[in-house]
Amino acid sequence: MPRGRKVNSSGEKSKQLLLEKAIKQFSTYGYHETKISEIVKSANVTQPTYYLYFESKESLYKDLNELFRTGFFEIVENDFSNQQSGNMADNILTHLTNLFEFFLKNEDLTKIGFYDSESSESVKKEFASNLTKILGKEKNSLLYDDIDVVILAHSILGAVERLTLTALFTKMRTPEQLASDIVNIHFANRKQLVG
């Protein structure tokens, strides 16, 4: 925050507006086609105001990716640390529902942080790693003894990645429905997973 600015001042409102407009521009046009001048114009601020808060287009884009990453992993870490014992499929169902709700609430930011940016691959890799750890802890309760949990985790990630675009963002499925679909596909008989 620039020195001398009070919280909730018009400067902070300008910064928030710039962030909102930048998210829309980057998600619509991509990094290379987005221009600082268009962000500034859509936010109805001056270019010097932009440079009060952001050094460059790259620094703004990094800030947006960090914003996505922070929100995404806050959900992942919270869900994984608060898992209920006994029913792994229900835990995965809750986890995926929470992720899909976050994606839907932050659709444009998700397009940037989960799909378009270079850092999106590291986000997905870390998510798959976390999911692998959870599935590995529950290996004995899985129906598929002959399937590697790494493959299972990446399969779930692939479903999340593709179905977010084709079913969630198109409003074909709600977060709850989509999470249920993925759990039912990957864990055919959930009742057998109750511990």
XYZ file of N, CA, C and O in Angstrom:
780
model
N 0.854 -1.169 0.000
C 0.000 0.000 0.000
C 0.903 1.235 0.000
O 1.856 1.306 0.767
N 0.606 2.240 -0.839
C 1.411 3.448 -0.864
C 1.395 4.128 0.494
O 0.397 4.107 1.205
N 2.530 4.749 0.825
C 2.624 5.459 2.098
C 1.619 6.591 2.142
O 1.358 7.257 1.151
N 1.051 6.791 3.320
C 0.149 7.911 3.518
C -1.292 7.628 3.152
O -2.161 8.427 3.432
N -1.562 6.489 2.513
C -2.940 6.164 2.148
C -3.645 5.491 3.312
O -3.113 4.597 3.942
N -4.837 5.909 3.593
C -5.642 5.280 4.635
C -6.412 4.117 4.028
O -6.767 4.141 2.856
N -6.653 3.112 4.845
C -7.473 1.989 4.399
C -8.846 2.527 4.034
O -9.384 3.406 4.696
N -9.411 1.993 2.969
C -10.714 2.406 2.433
C -10.687 3.824 1.861
O -11.717 4.430 1.662
N -9.498 4.356 1.619
C -9.405 5.669 0.983
C -9.735 5.511 -0.499
O -9.850 4.413 -1.015
N -9.842 6.620 -1.186
C -10.137 6.555 -2.617
C -8.989 5.872 -3.358
O -9.198 5.245 -4.385
N -7.762 5.978 -2.808
C -6.628 5.284 -3.411
C -6.778 3.781 -3.350
O -6.493 3.077 -4.318
N -7.207 3.277 -2.211
C -7.430 1.835 -2.087
C -8.568 1.376 -3.002
O -8.517 0.292 -3.562
N -9.576 2.207 -3.137
C -10.682 1.879 -4.045
C -10.190 1.841 -5.481
O -10.586 0.982 -6.259
N -9.294 2.765 -5.823
C -8.716 2.777 -7.170
C -7.907 1.512 -7.425
O -7.996 0.907 -8.493
N -7.125 1.111 -6.443
C -6.322 -0.110 -6.593
C -7.232 -1.323 -6.774
O -6.988 -2.160 -7.641
N -8.278 -1.426 -5.960
C -9.213 -2.548 -6.071
C -9.897 -2.554 -7.434
O -10.053 -3.601 -8.055
N -10.280 -1.391 -7.903
C -10.913 -1.280 -9.212
C -9.945 -1.694 -10.322
O -10.333 -2.408 -11.253
N -8.695 -1.275 -10.201
C -7.685 -1.695 -11.179
C -7.518 -3.212 -11.186
O -7.419 -3.830 -12.247
N -7.502 -3.827 -9.995
C -7.395 -5.285 -9.912
C -8.587 -5.966 -10.584
O -8.418 -6.915 -11.364
N -9.781 -5.486 -10.295
C -10.985 -6.074 -10.888
C -10.975 -5.960 -12.405
O -11.291 -6.927 -13.106
N -10.615 -4.803 -12.905
C -10.597 -4.593 -14.362
C -9.480 -5.404 -15.007
O -9.644 -5.938 -16.105
N -8.351 -5.509 -14.324
C -7.240 -6.300 -14.851
C -7.611 -7.776 -14.937
O -7.297 -8.445 -15.930
N -8.294 -8.284 -13.918
C -8.733 -9.686 -13.945
C -9.611 -9.921 -15.170
O -9.426 -10.900 -15.904
N -10.535 -9.031 -15.418
C -11.436 -9.176 -16.569
C -10.664 -9.109 -17.883
O -10.875 -9.925 -18.784
N -9.757 -8.136 -17.991
C -8.980 -7.979 -19.227
C -8.086 -9.199 -19.486
O -8.069 -9.740 -20.592
N -7.344 -9.637 -18.470
C -6.440 -10.771 -18.645
C -7.206 -12.057 -18.952
O -6.771 -12.860 -19.767
N -8.339 -12.268 -18.293
C -9.097 -13.506 -18.536
C -9.753 -13.490 -19.916
O -9.938 -14.536 -20.519
N -10.071 -12.322 -20.421
C -10.715 -12.206 -21.730
C -9.695 -12.231 -22.867
O -9.885 -12.936 -23.866
N -8.613 -11.465 -22.726
C -7.675 -11.280 -23.835
C -6.337 -11.986 -23.665
O -5.541 -12.029 -24.599
N -6.064 -12.522 -22.481
C -4.777 -13.153 -22.242
C -3.722 -12.132 -21.886
O -3.919 -10.919 -22.026
N -2.594 -12.619 -21.439
C -1.531 -11.733 -20.968
C -1.000 -10.833 -22.083
O -0.882 -9.623 -21.926
N -0.660 -11.423 -23.213
C 0.013 -10.671 -24.270
C -0.877 -9.637 -24.949
O -0.394 -8.595 -25.390
N -2.156 -9.901 -25.030
C -3.071 -8.977 -25.700
C -3.643 -7.906 -24.764
O -4.262 -6.956 -25.222
N -3.443 -8.074 -23.473
C -3.938 -7.087 -22.510
C -2.966 -5.920 -22.440
O -1.765 -6.109 -22.322
N -3.512 -4.738 -22.507
C -2.712 -3.507 -22.472
C -3.016 -2.737 -21.188
O -4.174 -2.658 -20.756
N -1.976 -2.167 -20.595
C -2.157 -1.339 -19.401
C -3.138 -0.215 -19.703
O -4.005 0.103 -18.883
N -3.045 0.355 -20.876
C -3.923 1.476 -21.239
C -5.393 1.068 -21.212
O -6.254 1.863 -20.824
N -5.700 -0.173 -21.578
C -7.085 -0.655 -21.545
C -7.558 -0.897 -20.111
O -8.719 -0.644 -19.784
N -6.670 -1.391 -19.274
C -7.019 -1.586 -17.858
C -7.324 -0.230 -17.227
O -8.333 -0.055 -16.541
N -6.454 0.730 -17.473
C -6.604 2.081 -16.927
C -7.900 2.710 -17.436
O -8.666 3.300 -16.659
N -8.149 2.565 -18.724
C -9.362 3.138 -19.326
C -10.618 2.518 -18.720
O -11.566 3.226 -18.355
N -10.644 1.203 -18.592
C -11.843 0.549 -18.054
C -12.048 0.856 -16.574
O -13.173 0.853 -16.082
N -10.957 1.148 -15.852
C -11.060 1.519 -14.436
C -11.335 3.009 -14.262
O -11.596 3.461 -13.146
N -11.241 3.751 -15.347
C -11.485 5.198 -15.329
C -10.542 5.923 -14.355
O -10.959 6.748 -13.548
N -9.261 5.518 -14.433
C -8.221 6.184 -13.658
C -7.114 6.600 -14.623
O -7.126 6.237 -15.794
N -6.139 7.325 -14.111
C -5.022 7.754 -14.951
C -3.899 6.724 -14.913
O -3.814 5.911 -13.983
N -3.030 6.781 -15.912
C -1.903 5.867 -15.939
C -0.960 6.086 -14.752
O -0.471 5.104 -14.180
N -0.714 7.324 -14.322
C 0.102 7.500 -13.110
C -0.516 6.826 -11.878
O 0.205 6.326 -11.021
N -1.842 6.798 -11.807
C -2.507 6.100 -10.695
C -2.173 4.614 -10.743
O -1.882 3.995 -9.712
N -2.196 4.032 -11.936
C -1.831 2.626 -12.111
C -0.438 2.367 -11.537
O -0.228 1.417 -10.779
N 0.509 3.242 -11.884
C 1.894 3.028 -11.467
C 2.144 3.338 -9.993
O 3.204 3.017 -9.461
N 1.165 3.900 -9.316
C 1.261 4.022 -7.858
C 1.207 2.639 -7.199
O 1.790 2.413 -6.137
N 0.496 1.727 -7.831
C 0.227 0.413 -7.234
C 0.981 -0.741 -7.888
O 1.245 -1.747 -7.226
N 1.299 -0.594 -9.168
C 1.915 -1.707 -9.901
C 3.096 -1.193 -10.716
O 2.979 -0.192 -11.418
N 4.212 -1.914 -10.641
C 5.411 -1.512 -11.369
C 5.256 -1.698 -12.869
O 5.795 -0.933 -13.656
N 4.541 -2.762 -13.237
C 4.441 -3.120 -14.647
C 3.241 -4.045 -14.849
O 2.588 -4.455 -13.890
N 2.997 -4.381 -16.093
C 1.948 -5.355 -16.396
C 2.316 -6.713 -15.805
O 1.476 -7.414 -15.245
N 3.589 -7.058 -15.896
C 4.055 -8.338 -15.358
C 3.847 -8.419 -13.845
O 3.398 -9.450 -13.330
N 4.148 -7.345 -13.115
C 3.983 -7.379 -11.661
C 2.504 -7.491 -11.283
O 2.154 -8.191 -10.331
N 1.645 -6.831 -12.039
C 0.203 -6.946 -11.795
C -0.265 -8.378 -12.049
O -1.011 -8.951 -11.246
N 0.196 -8.969 -13.133
C -0.184 -10.340 -13.472
C 0.292 -11.316 -12.400
O -0.432 -12.226 -11.997
N 1.498 -11.104 -11.903
C 2.013 -11.949 -10.815
C 1.158 -11.795 -9.563
O 0.885 -12.774 -8.874
N 0.748 -10.560 -9.267
C -0.123 -10.321 -8.110
C -1.445 -11.074 -8.251
O -1.952 -11.647 -7.282
N -2.000 -11.083 -9.459
C -3.267 -11.790 -9.696
C -3.087 -13.296 -9.541
O -3.936 -13.976 -8.962
N -1.968 -13.823 -10.024
C -1.693 -15.243 -9.864
C -1.513 -15.610 -8.402
O -1.982 -16.655 -7.961
N -0.876 -14.739 -7.657
C -0.694 -14.987 -6.225
C -2.030 -14.916 -5.493
O -2.281 -15.689 -4.572
N -2.886 -14.006 -5.913
C -4.226 -13.901 -5.339
C -5.005 -15.200 -5.548
O -5.633 -15.725 -4.631
N -4.937 -15.747 -6.769
C -5.598 -17.026 -7.049
C -4.983 -18.136 -6.210
O -5.687 -18.901 -5.558
N -3.674 -18.227 -6.239
C -2.964 -19.296 -5.530
C -3.289 -19.293 -4.039
O -3.537 -20.335 -3.443
N -3.302 -18.115 -3.447
C -3.599 -17.994 -2.019
C -5.007 -18.500 -1.714
O -5.199 -19.292 -0.788
N -5.994 -18.052 -2.479
C -7.372 -18.489 -2.266
C -7.555 -19.974 -2.504
O -8.228 -20.671 -1.737
N -6.931 -20.481 -3.559
C -7.033 -21.893 -3.922
C -6.450 -22.779 -2.820
O -7.101 -23.699 -2.339
N -5.222 -22.473 -2.389
C -4.572 -23.337 -1.406
C -5.101 -23.125 0.007
O -4.960 -24.008 0.852
N -5.742 -22.011 0.248
C -6.434 -21.838 1.526
C -7.550 -22.877 1.635
O -7.740 -23.498 2.678
N -8.269 -23.091 0.554
C -9.330 -24.104 0.535
C -8.732 -25.496 0.626
O -9.176 -26.329 1.421
N -7.711 -25.770 -0.183
C -7.087 -27.097 -0.195
C -6.562 -27.458 1.193
O -6.865 -28.534 1.715
N -5.794 -26.576 1.790
C -5.200 -26.872 3.093
C -6.254 -26.971 4.184
O -6.169 -27.834 5.062
N -7.254 -26.111 4.141
C -8.327 -26.162 5.127
C -9.111 -27.464 5.007
O -9.377 -28.138 5.995
N -9.470 -27.831 3.788
C -10.235 -29.063 3.579
C -9.440 -30.297 3.973
O -9.957 -31.205 4.607
N -8.162 -30.340 3.584
C -7.361 -31.520 3.875
C -7.060 -31.642 5.362
O -6.969 -32.738 5.892
N -6.923 -30.523 6.060
C -6.629 -30.609 7.491
C -7.892 -30.869 8.318
O -7.803 -31.311 9.451
N -9.057 -30.601 7.755
C -10.308 -30.802 8.484
C -11.105 -32.008 7.996
O -12.310 -32.060 8.148
N -10.430 -32.966 7.397
C -11.137 -34.139 6.884
C -11.773 -34.936 8.004
O -11.196 -35.086 9.074
N -12.969 -35.411 7.708
C -13.652 -36.304 8.628
C -13.092 -37.712 8.433
O -12.831 -38.125 7.314
N -12.904 -38.423 9.492
C -12.390 -39.782 9.349
C -13.518 -40.720 8.957
O -14.677 -40.469 9.242
N -13.151 -41.767 8.246
C -14.116 -42.820 7.966
C -14.674 -42.864 6.559
O -14.893 -43.931 6.046
N -14.894 -41.749 5.914
C -15.487 -41.804 4.589
C -14.714 -40.916 3.631
O -15.010 -39.746 3.459
N -13.723 -41.512 2.990
C -12.854 -40.771 2.096
C -13.608 -40.177 0.920
O -13.345 -39.044 0.524
N -14.551 -40.889 0.357
C -15.309 -40.375 -0.793
C -16.090 -39.121 -0.418
O -16.128 -38.159 -1.181
N -16.677 -39.113 0.759
C -17.393 -37.912 1.204
C -16.434 -36.752 1.442
O -16.777 -35.597 1.175
N -15.235 -37.058 1.946
C -14.226 -36.007 2.125
C -13.826 -35.402 0.781
O -13.722 -34.184 0.648
N -13.615 -36.253 -0.216
C -13.256 -35.779 -1.559
C -14.430 -34.992 -2.143
O -14.234 -33.947 -2.771
N -15.640 -35.463 -1.933
C -16.838 -34.763 -2.419
C -16.909 -33.347 -1.838
O -17.118 -32.372 -2.569
N -16.718 -33.225 -0.539
C -16.738 -31.907 0.116
C -15.625 -31.023 -0.424
O -15.837 -29.846 -0.730
N -14.456 -31.590 -0.547
C -13.295 -30.854 -1.036
C -13.535 -30.320 -2.451
O -13.312 -29.141 -2.729
N -13.990 -31.177 -3.350
C -14.230 -30.755 -4.734
C -15.355 -29.729 -4.816
O -15.279 -28.777 -5.599
N -16.392 -29.906 -4.014
C -17.485 -28.926 -3.997
C -16.950 -27.554 -3.596
O -17.269 -26.547 -4.243
N -16.133 -27.499 -2.559
C -15.552 -26.230 -2.117
C -14.674 -25.598 -3.191
O -14.716 -24.384 -3.406
N -13.885 -26.432 -3.881
C -13.052 -25.910 -4.964
C -13.905 -25.360 -6.101
O -13.635 -24.272 -6.616
N -14.936 -26.097 -6.488
C -15.791 -25.642 -7.581
C -16.541 -24.359 -7.208
O -16.750 -23.490 -8.054
N -16.932 -24.242 -5.964
C -17.579 -22.998 -5.518
C -16.603 -21.824 -5.603
O -16.979 -20.737 -6.036
N -15.359 -22.046 -5.214
C -14.331 -21.012 -5.332
C -14.119 -20.648 -6.799
O -14.042 -19.463 -7.151
N -14.014 -21.650 -7.664
C -13.819 -21.399 -9.095
C -14.972 -20.579 -9.663
O -14.758 -19.633 -10.419
N -16.195 -20.954 -9.312
C -17.368 -20.274 -9.849
C -17.453 -18.830 -9.348
O -17.764 -17.920 -10.114
N -17.150 -18.635 -8.086
C -17.176 -17.286 -7.506
C -16.075 -16.408 -8.102
O -16.213 -15.181 -8.171
N -14.983 -17.012 -8.530
C -13.814 -16.301 -9.061
C -13.487 -16.792 -10.468
O -12.336 -17.118 -10.770
N -14.494 -16.829 -11.325
C -14.333 -17.434 -12.648
C -13.185 -16.810 -13.450
O -12.340 -17.521 -13.991
N -13.156 -15.496 -13.552
C -12.104 -14.847 -14.340
C -10.727 -15.050 -13.724
O -9.750 -15.290 -14.439
N -10.632 -14.966 -12.417
C -9.357 -15.189 -11.745
C -8.908 -16.647 -11.920
O -7.717 -16.916 -12.094
N -9.855 -17.574 -11.906
C -9.538 -18.986 -12.123
C -9.002 -19.214 -13.529
O -8.069 -19.993 -13.731
N -9.582 -18.542 -14.502
C -9.084 -18.678 -15.880
C -7.622 -18.256 -15.964
O -6.840 -18.861 -16.693
N -7.260 -17.244 -15.206
C -5.867 -16.779 -15.193
C -4.988 -17.767 -14.419
O -4.005 -18.286 -14.939
N -5.341 -18.027 -13.171
C -4.463 -18.774 -12.271
C -4.457 -20.274 -12.443
O -3.474 -20.931 -12.080
N -5.523 -20.840 -13.008
C -5.602 -22.296 -13.145
C -5.405 -22.758 -14.586
O -5.158 -23.937 -14.823
N -5.486 -21.822 -15.533
C -5.399 -22.207 -16.939
C -4.349 -21.449 -17.738
O -3.554 -22.064 -18.444
N -4.347 -20.120 -17.669
C -3.575 -19.327 -18.620
C -2.130 -19.038 -18.222
O -1.266 -18.952 -19.091
N -1.868 -18.857 -16.970
C -0.528 -18.401 -16.577
C 0.481 -19.548 -16.565
O 0.118 -20.718 -16.471
N 1.741 -19.160 -16.645
C 2.812 -20.157 -16.572
C 2.813 -20.855 -15.220
O 3.163 -22.028 -15.114
N 2.407 -20.145 -14.178
C 2.415 -20.727 -12.833
C 1.259 -21.698 -12.595
O 1.230 -22.385 -11.584
N 0.319 -21.774 -13.536
C -0.827 -22.675 -13.347
C -0.384 -24.138 -13.253
O -0.979 -24.917 -12.518
N 0.667 -24.492 -13.959
C 1.148 -25.878 -13.903
C 1.683 -26.223 -12.519
O 1.464 -27.329 -12.034
N 2.349 -25.281 -11.878
C 2.851 -25.561 -10.525
C 1.705 -25.654 -9.524
O 1.760 -26.444 -8.575
N 0.641 -24.869 -9.727
C -0.546 -24.953 -8.868
C -1.166 -26.345 -9.002
O -1.474 -27.002 -8.001
N -1.330 -26.804 -10.224
C -1.938 -28.125 -10.454
C -1.047 -29.249 -9.933
O -1.544 -30.225 -9.362
N 0.251 -29.099 -10.116
C 1.187 -30.113 -9.623
C 1.112 -30.220 -8.105
O 1.080 -31.318 -7.546
N 1.062 -29.071 -7.435
C 0.976 -29.072 -5.967
C -0.366 -29.642 -5.493
O -0.434 -30.382 -4.518
N -1.434 -29.307 -6.206
C -2.745 -29.855 -5.865
C -2.747 -31.373 -6.024
O -3.225 -32.100 -5.147
N -2.206 -31.876 -7.134
C -2.140 -33.325 -7.354
C -1.304 -34.001 -6.276
O -1.645 -35.089 -5.800
N -0.238 -33.351 -5.852
C 0.602 -33.898 -4.786
C -0.169 -33.991 -3.475
O -0.101 -35.011 -2.767
N -0.908 -32.938 -3.133
C -1.738 -32.964 -1.923
C -2.793 -34.050 -2.002
O -3.039 -34.773 -1.031
N -3.424 -34.155 -3.150
C -4.459 -35.175 -3.348
C -3.854 -36.582 -3.258
O -4.450 -37.483 -2.662
N -2.665 -36.755 -3.801
C -1.976 -38.048 -3.731
C -1.719 -38.451 -2.278
O -1.906 -39.614 -1.903
N -1.306 -37.484 -1.459
C -1.059 -37.778 -0.041
C -2.338 -38.239 0.651
O -2.322 -39.195 1.430
N -3.436 -37.558 0.382
C -4.714 -37.928 1.003
C -5.152 -39.304 0.529
O -5.552 -40.154 1.337
N -5.073 -39.552 -0.759
C -5.469 -40.858 -1.293
C -4.545 -41.954 -0.786
O -4.990 -43.065 -0.504
N -3.265 -41.636 -0.638
C -2.305 -42.612 -0.132
C -2.602 -43.029 1.296
O -2.446 -44.189 1.662
N -3.067 -42.075 2.103
C -3.429 -42.387 3.493
C -4.631 -43.323 3.543
O -4.804 -44.066 4.493
N -5.462 -43.244 2.524
C -6.694 -44.041 2.487
C -6.586 -45.221 1.536
O -7.592 -45.802 1.160
N -5.380 -45.577 1.136
C -5.177 -46.637 0.139
C -5.919 -47.921 0.497
O -6.502 -48.560 -0.357
N -5.935 -48.283 1.750
C -6.584 -49.536 2.153
C -8.090 -49.504 1.953
O -8.724 -50.540 1.831
N -8.675 -48.293 1.940
C -10.125 -48.226 1.775
C -10.538 -48.018 0.319
O -11.719 -47.986 0.021
N -9.564 -47.860 -0.574
C -9.902 -47.672 -1.975
C -10.370 -48.979 -2.596
O -9.891 -50.048 -2.259
N -11.282 -48.856 -3.507
C -11.768 -50.049 -4.204
C -10.730 -50.579 -5.174
O -10.729 -51.750 -5.508
N -9.868 -49.722 -5.628
C -8.947 -50.079 -6.701
C -7.554 -50.334 -6.150
O -6.699 -49.460 -6.175
N -7.311 -51.518 -5.658
C -6.016 -51.848 -5.091
C -4.910 -51.824 -6.133
O -3.759 -51.581 -5.807
N -5.258 -52.083 -7.379
C -4.250 -52.178 -8.424
C -3.988 -50.855 -9.144
O -3.213 -50.804 -10.076
N -4.611 -49.747 -8.698
C -4.400 -48.443 -9.327
C -3.498 -47.601 -8.435
O -3.741 -47.452 -7.238
N -2.463 -47.058 -9.037
C -1.525 -46.194 -8.334
C -2.250 -44.917 -7.919
O -2.957 -44.304 -8.715
N -2.072 -44.496 -6.655
C -2.760 -43.299 -6.173
C -2.311 -42.039 -6.909
O -3.084 -41.087 -7.016
N -1.093 -42.023 -7.430
C -0.633 -40.872 -8.219
C -1.467 -40.758 -9.495
O -1.905 -39.663 -9.866
N -1.708 -41.879 -10.139
C -2.538 -41.894 -11.356
C -3.962 -41.474 -11.013
O -4.581 -40.678 -11.733
N -4.480 -41.965 -9.914
C -5.832 -41.609 -9.490
C -5.931 -40.110 -9.198
O -6.869 -39.440 -9.637
N -4.941 -39.557 -8.502
C -4.938 -38.124 -8.188
C -4.890 -37.286 -9.463
O -5.628 -36.305 -9.601
N -4.056 -37.677 -10.408
C -3.961 -36.932 -11.669
C -5.214 -37.098 -12.516
O -5.593 -36.175 -13.253
N -5.864 -38.226 -12.409
C -7.127 -38.426 -13.112
C -8.209 -37.490 -12.556
O -8.975 -36.881 -13.310
N -8.257 -37.379 -11.243
C -9.209 -36.450 -10.607
C -8.877 -35.018 -11.007
O -9.770 -34.237 -11.363
N -7.591 -34.663 -10.969
C -7.169 -33.323 -11.395
C -7.586 -33.059 -12.836
O -8.111 -31.984 -13.154
N -7.373 -34.022 -13.720
C -7.759 -33.851 -15.124
C -9.255 -33.630 -15.272
O -9.694 -32.794 -16.075
N -10.038 -34.361 -14.501
C -11.489 -34.179 -14.538
C -11.870 -32.785 -14.046
O -12.696 -32.109 -14.654
N -11.238 -32.359 -12.956
C -11.510 -31.019 -12.419
C -11.159 -29.966 -13.462
O -11.943 -29.051 -13.739
N -9.987 -30.118 -14.047
C -9.500 -29.131 -15.014
C -10.433 -29.021 -16.223
O -10.832 -27.928 -16.619
N -10.807 -30.128 -16.807
C -11.635 -30.107 -18.019
C -13.080 -29.748 -17.714
O -13.694 -28.936 -18.413
N -13.652 -30.345 -16.677
C -15.073 -30.140 -16.397
C -15.375 -28.763 -15.816
O -16.505 -28.297 -15.913
N -14.381 -28.106 -15.242
C -14.593 -26.724 -14.803
C -14.962 -25.859 -16.002
O -15.902 -25.061 -15.943
N -14.248 -26.052 -17.099
C -14.520 -25.263 -18.307
C -15.807 -25.688 -19.014
O -16.594 -24.845 -19.437
N -16.004 -26.996 -19.134
C -17.109 -27.475 -19.974
C -18.440 -27.631 -19.248
O -19.486 -27.588 -19.887
N -18.412 -27.812 -17.940
C -19.667 -28.044 -17.220
C -19.952 -27.002 -16.142
O -21.101 -26.620 -15.952
N -18.931 -26.526 -15.452
C -19.151 -25.561 -14.371
C -19.350 -24.152 -14.919
O -20.358 -23.511 -14.631
N -18.401 -23.679 -15.701
C -18.485 -22.311 -16.219
C -19.616 -22.141 -17.229
O -20.083 -21.032 -17.442
N -20.045 -23.224 -17.834
C -21.178 -23.154 -18.772
C -22.518 -23.293 -18.055
O -23.558 -23.257 -18.698
N -22.460 -23.499 -16.741
C -23.651 -23.649 -15.891
C -24.425 -24.941 -16.178
O -25.577 -25.076 -15.822
N -23.775 -25.897 -16.815
C -24.393 -27.195 -17.057
C -24.589 -27.956 -15.741
O -25.561 -28.679 -15.573
N -23.621 -27.782 -14.820
C -23.659 -28.463 -13.529
C -23.332 -27.465 -12.421
O -22.540 -26.547 -12.613
N -23.943 -27.673 -11.255
C -23.610 -26.881 -10.079
C -22.320 -27.444 -9.470
O -21.922 -28.575 -9.789
N -21.683 -26.705 -8.563
C -20.497 -27.254 -7.904
C -20.769 -28.608 -7.236
O -19.963 -29.533 -7.348
N -21.910 -28.706 -6.562
C -22.250 -29.958 -5.876
C -22.455 -31.101 -6.864
O -21.981 -32.224 -6.636
N -23.159 -30.837 -7.948
C -23.416 -31.875 -8.950
C -22.115 -32.339 -9.596
O -21.898 -33.546 -9.775
N -21.276 -31.408 -9.942
C -20.031 -31.751 -10.614
C -19.100 -32.531 -9.688
O -18.488 -33.523 -10.103
N -19.016 -32.119 -8.438
C -18.198 -32.860 -7.468
C -18.723 -34.276 -7.311
O -17.961 -35.241 -7.286
N -20.039 -34.409 -7.232
C -20.657 -35.730 -7.112
C -20.375 -36.589 -8.340
O -20.077 -37.778 -8.225
N -20.447 -35.991 -9.520
C -20.141 -36.727 -10.753
C -18.724 -37.288 -10.716
O -18.495 -38.461 -11.027
N -17.771 -36.455 -10.334
C -16.367 -36.883 -10.318
C -16.140 -37.977 -9.280
O -15.456 -38.971 -9.553
N -16.721 -37.821 -8.105
C -16.579 -38.851 -7.073
C -17.215 -40.160 -7.535
O -16.629 -41.234 -7.376
N -18.393 -40.081 -8.135
C -19.063 -41.300 -8.602
C -18.281 -41.992 -9.715
O -18.245 -43.221 -9.775
N -17.634 -41.227 -10.568
C -16.824 -41.820 -11.636
C -15.584 -42.497 -11.068
O -15.239 -43.609 -11.458
N -14.934 -41.843 -10.128
C -13.666 -42.352 -9.617
C -13.806 -43.361 -8.479
O -12.897 -44.148 -8.227
N -14.938 -43.312 -7.810
C -15.165 -44.231 -6.690
C -16.551 -44.846 -6.883
O -17.507 -44.464 -6.216
N -16.629 -45.781 -7.798
C -17.897 -46.319 -8.291
C -18.879 -46.698 -7.188
O -20.061 -46.417 -7.288
N -18.429 -47.347 -6.147
C -19.334 -47.771 -5.091
C -18.895 -47.121 -3.795
O -18.162 -47.693 -2.998
N -19.373 -45.891 -3.534
C -18.926 -45.096 -2.391
C -19.235 -45.767 -1.057
O -18.522 -45.585 -0.099
N -20.295 -46.551 -0.986
C -20.670 -47.161 0.296
C -19.575 -48.084 0.802
O -19.401 -48.233 2.000
N -18.826 -48.696 -0.096
C -17.748 -49.585 0.327
C -16.571 -48.823 0.899
O -15.674 -49.384 1.474
N -16.546 -47.482 0.724
C -15.439 -46.684 1.216
C -15.633 -46.223 2.653
O -14.748 -45.648 3.243
N -16.811 -46.444 3.208
C -17.041 -46.049 4.588
C -16.171 -46.893 5.492
O -16.156 -48.110 5.403
N -15.412 -46.210 6.396
C -14.433 -46.906 7.242
C -14.975 -47.490 8.464
O -15.960 -47.459 9.016
